[in-house]
CSV table of C-alpha atoms in Angstrom, one decimal:
chain,number,residue,atom,x,y,z
A,23,MET,CA,-17.3,21.3,-7.4
A,24,THR,CA,-14.9,19.0,-9.2
A,25,LYS,CA,-15.0,18.9,-12.9
A,26,LEU,CA,-14.9,15.4,-14.6
A,27,LYS,CA,-13.8,14.9,-18.1
A,28,ILE,CA,-16.2,14.1,-20.9
A,29,GLN,CA,-13.8,13.1,-23.7
A,30,ASN,CA,-14.2,10.7,-26.5
A,31,LEU,CA,-11.8,7.7,-26.7
A,32,ARG,CA,-9.9,9.0,-29.7
A,33,SER,CA,-9.2,12.4,-28.1
A,34,LEU,CA,-8.1,10.6,-24.9
A,35,ARG,CA,-5.8,8.2,-26.8
A,36,GLU,CA,-4.2,11.2,-28.6
A,37,GLU,CA,-3.7,13.0,-25.3
A,38,MET,CA,-2.1,10.0,-23.7
A,39,ARG,CA,0.3,9.4,-26.6
A,40,ALA,CA,1.4,13.1,-26.5
A,41,VAL,CA,2.1,12.8,-22.8
A,42,ALA,CA,4.0,9.5,-23.3
A,43,ARG,CA,6.1,11.0,-26.1
A,44,GLY,CA,6.9,14.0,-23.8
A,45,GLU,CA,5.3,16.5,-26.1
A,46,ARG,CA,3.1,17.8,-23.3
A,47,PRO,CA,2.8,17.4,-19.5
A,48,ALA,CA,0.0,15.2,-18.1
A,49,PRO,CA,-3.1,17.2,-17.5
A,50,ALA,CA,-3.9,18.1,-13.9
A,51,ASP,CA,-7.1,16.0,-14.0
A,52,ALA,CA,-5.4,12.9,-15.4
A,53,ALA,CA,-6.2,10.9,-12.3
A,54,MET,CA,-9.9,11.9,-12.2
A,55,PRO,CA,-12.5,9.6,-13.7
A,56,SER,CA,-13.5,10.4,-17.2
A,57,PHE,CA,-16.4,9.5,-19.4
A,58,ASN,CA,-16.6,9.3,-23.2
A,59,SER,CA,-20.1,10.9,-23.3
A,60,VAL,CA,-22.9,12.2,-21.2
A,61,GLU,CA,-24.8,9.1,-22.3
A,62,ALA,CA,-22.3,6.9,-20.5
A,63,VAL,CA,-23.0,8.8,-17.3
A,64,VAL,CA,-26.8,8.4,-17.8
A,65,ARG,CA,-26.4,4.7,-18.5
A,66,LEU,CA,-24.6,4.3,-15.2
A,67,LEU,CA,-27.2,6.2,-13.2
A,68,THR,CA,-30.1,3.9,-13.8
A,69,PRO,CA,-33.1,4.2,-11.4
A,70,GLU,CA,-31.8,1.0,-9.7
A,71,ASN,CA,-28.3,2.4,-9.2
A,72,ARG,CA,-29.7,5.7,-8.0
A,73,ARG,CA,-31.8,3.8,-5.3
A,74,LEU,CA,-28.6,2.0,-4.4
A,75,LEU,CA,-26.7,5.3,-4.0
A,76,ALA,CA,-29.5,6.6,-1.8
A,77,ILE,CA,-29.4,3.5,0.4
A,78,ILE,CA,-25.6,3.9,0.8
A,79,ARG,CA,-26.0,7.6,1.6
A,80,ASP,CA,-28.9,7.3,4.0
A,81,ARG,CA,-28.3,3.9,5.7
A,82,LYS,CA,-24.5,3.9,5.7
A,83,PRO,CA,-23.9,0.1,5.4
A,84,ARG,CA,-20.8,-1.1,7.3
A,85,SER,CA,-20.0,-3.7,4.6
A,86,VAL,CA,-20.9,-5.0,1.2
A,87,ALA,CA,-22.6,-8.0,2.9
A,88,GLU,CA,-24.7,-5.6,5.0
A,89,LEU,CA,-25.6,-3.7,1.8
A,90,VAL,CA,-26.7,-7.0,0.2
A,91,GLU,CA,-29.1,-7.6,3.1
A,92,MET,CA,-30.4,-4.0,2.8
A,93,THR,CA,-31.0,-4.2,-1.0
A,94,GLY,CA,-31.8,-7.9,-1.6
A,95,ARG,CA,-29.5,-7.9,-4.6
A,96,ALA,CA,-27.3,-10.8,-5.4
A,97,GLN,CA,-23.8,-10.2,-4.0
A,98,PRO,CA,-21.9,-10.8,-7.3
A,99,ASN,CA,-24.1,-8.4,-9.2
A,100,LEU,CA,-23.9,-5.8,-6.4
A,101,THR,CA,-20.1,-6.1,-6.3
A,102,ARG,CA,-19.9,-5.5,-10.0
A,103,THR,CA,-22.2,-2.4,-9.7
A,104,LEU,CA,-20.2,-1.0,-6.8
A,105,ALA,CA,-17.0,-1.5,-8.8
A,106,LYS,CA,-18.4,0.6,-11.7
A,107,LEU,CA,-19.7,3.3,-9.3
A,108,GLU,CA,-16.3,3.4,-7.6
A,109,ALA,CA,-14.5,3.7,-10.9
A,110,ALA,CA,-16.8,6.6,-11.9
A,111,GLY,CA,-16.0,8.3,-8.6
A,112,PHE,CA,-19.6,8.2,-7.3
A,113,ILE,CA,-18.7,6.0,-4.3
A,114,LYS,CA,-15.7,5.0,-2.2
A,115,LEU,CA,-15.0,1.5,-0.8
A,116,LYS,CA,-13.0,1.8,2.4
A,117,THR,CA,-11.3,-1.4,3.6
A,118,ILE,CA,-11.9,-2.1,7.2
A,119,GLY,CA,-10.3,-5.4,8.2
A,120,ARG,CA,-11.5,-8.0,5.8
A,121,ARG,CA,-14.6,-6.1,4.7
A,122,LYS,CA,-15.3,-3.1,2.4
A,123,ALA,CA,-17.6,-0.3,3.5
A,124,PRO,CA,-19.2,1.7,0.7
A,125,SER,CA,-19.9,5.4,1.1
A,126,THR,CA,-21.0,8.0,-1.3
A,127,ALA,CA,-18.4,10.3,-2.8
A,128,VAL,CA,-20.7,12.8,-4.5
A,129,LYS,CA,-23.7,14.9,-3.4
A,130,LYS,CA,-24.7,16.2,-6.8
A,131,ILE,CA,-23.8,15.8,-10.5
A,132,VAL,CA,-24.3,18.7,-12.8
A,133,VAL,CA,-24.1,18.1,-16.6
A,134,GLU,CA,-23.8,20.9,-19.0
A,135,ILE,CA,-24.7,19.9,-22.5
A,136,ASP,CA,-23.5,21.9,-25.5
A,137,PRO,CA,-26.2,21.4,-28.1
A,138,PHE,CA,-23.9,22.5,-30.9
A,139,SER,CA,-20.9,20.3,-30.3
A,140,ASN,CA,-19.4,17.4,-28.3
A,141,HIS,CA,-17.9,19.8,-25.7
A,142,ASP,CA,-20.2,18.7,-22.8
A,143,ARG,CA,-19.0,19.2,-19.2
A,144,MET,CA,-19.8,17.5,-15.9
A,145,ARG,CA,-19.2,18.6,-12.4
A,146,VAL,CA,-19.7,16.8,-9.1
A,147,ALA,CA,-20.1,18.1,-5.6
């Protein structure tokens, strides 16, 4: 399982400034998607987006246009949603010629909530 960062924006900004000043090396997970809260992840995984992820996993569309036909969603809205899911690391968009083929990048998301602090953790498989 890959750990994803849950880090508030202030902490992230401080970390980035320290790296830029040369006070510390960039963390190993710097290239991984990060979220400022568990709530941000939950907002992204709406029932509609979870159905979309299931369609991508089960029906394996060969293009965004094919996914539009499968879902009945408007292409601009679907494209925006796919961009958000890709930025979060939940899907991959592979370029094949002039089209992009979506595929799922995760099988499971495990969220560990620390009820006494803001030190929540998230792992993806």
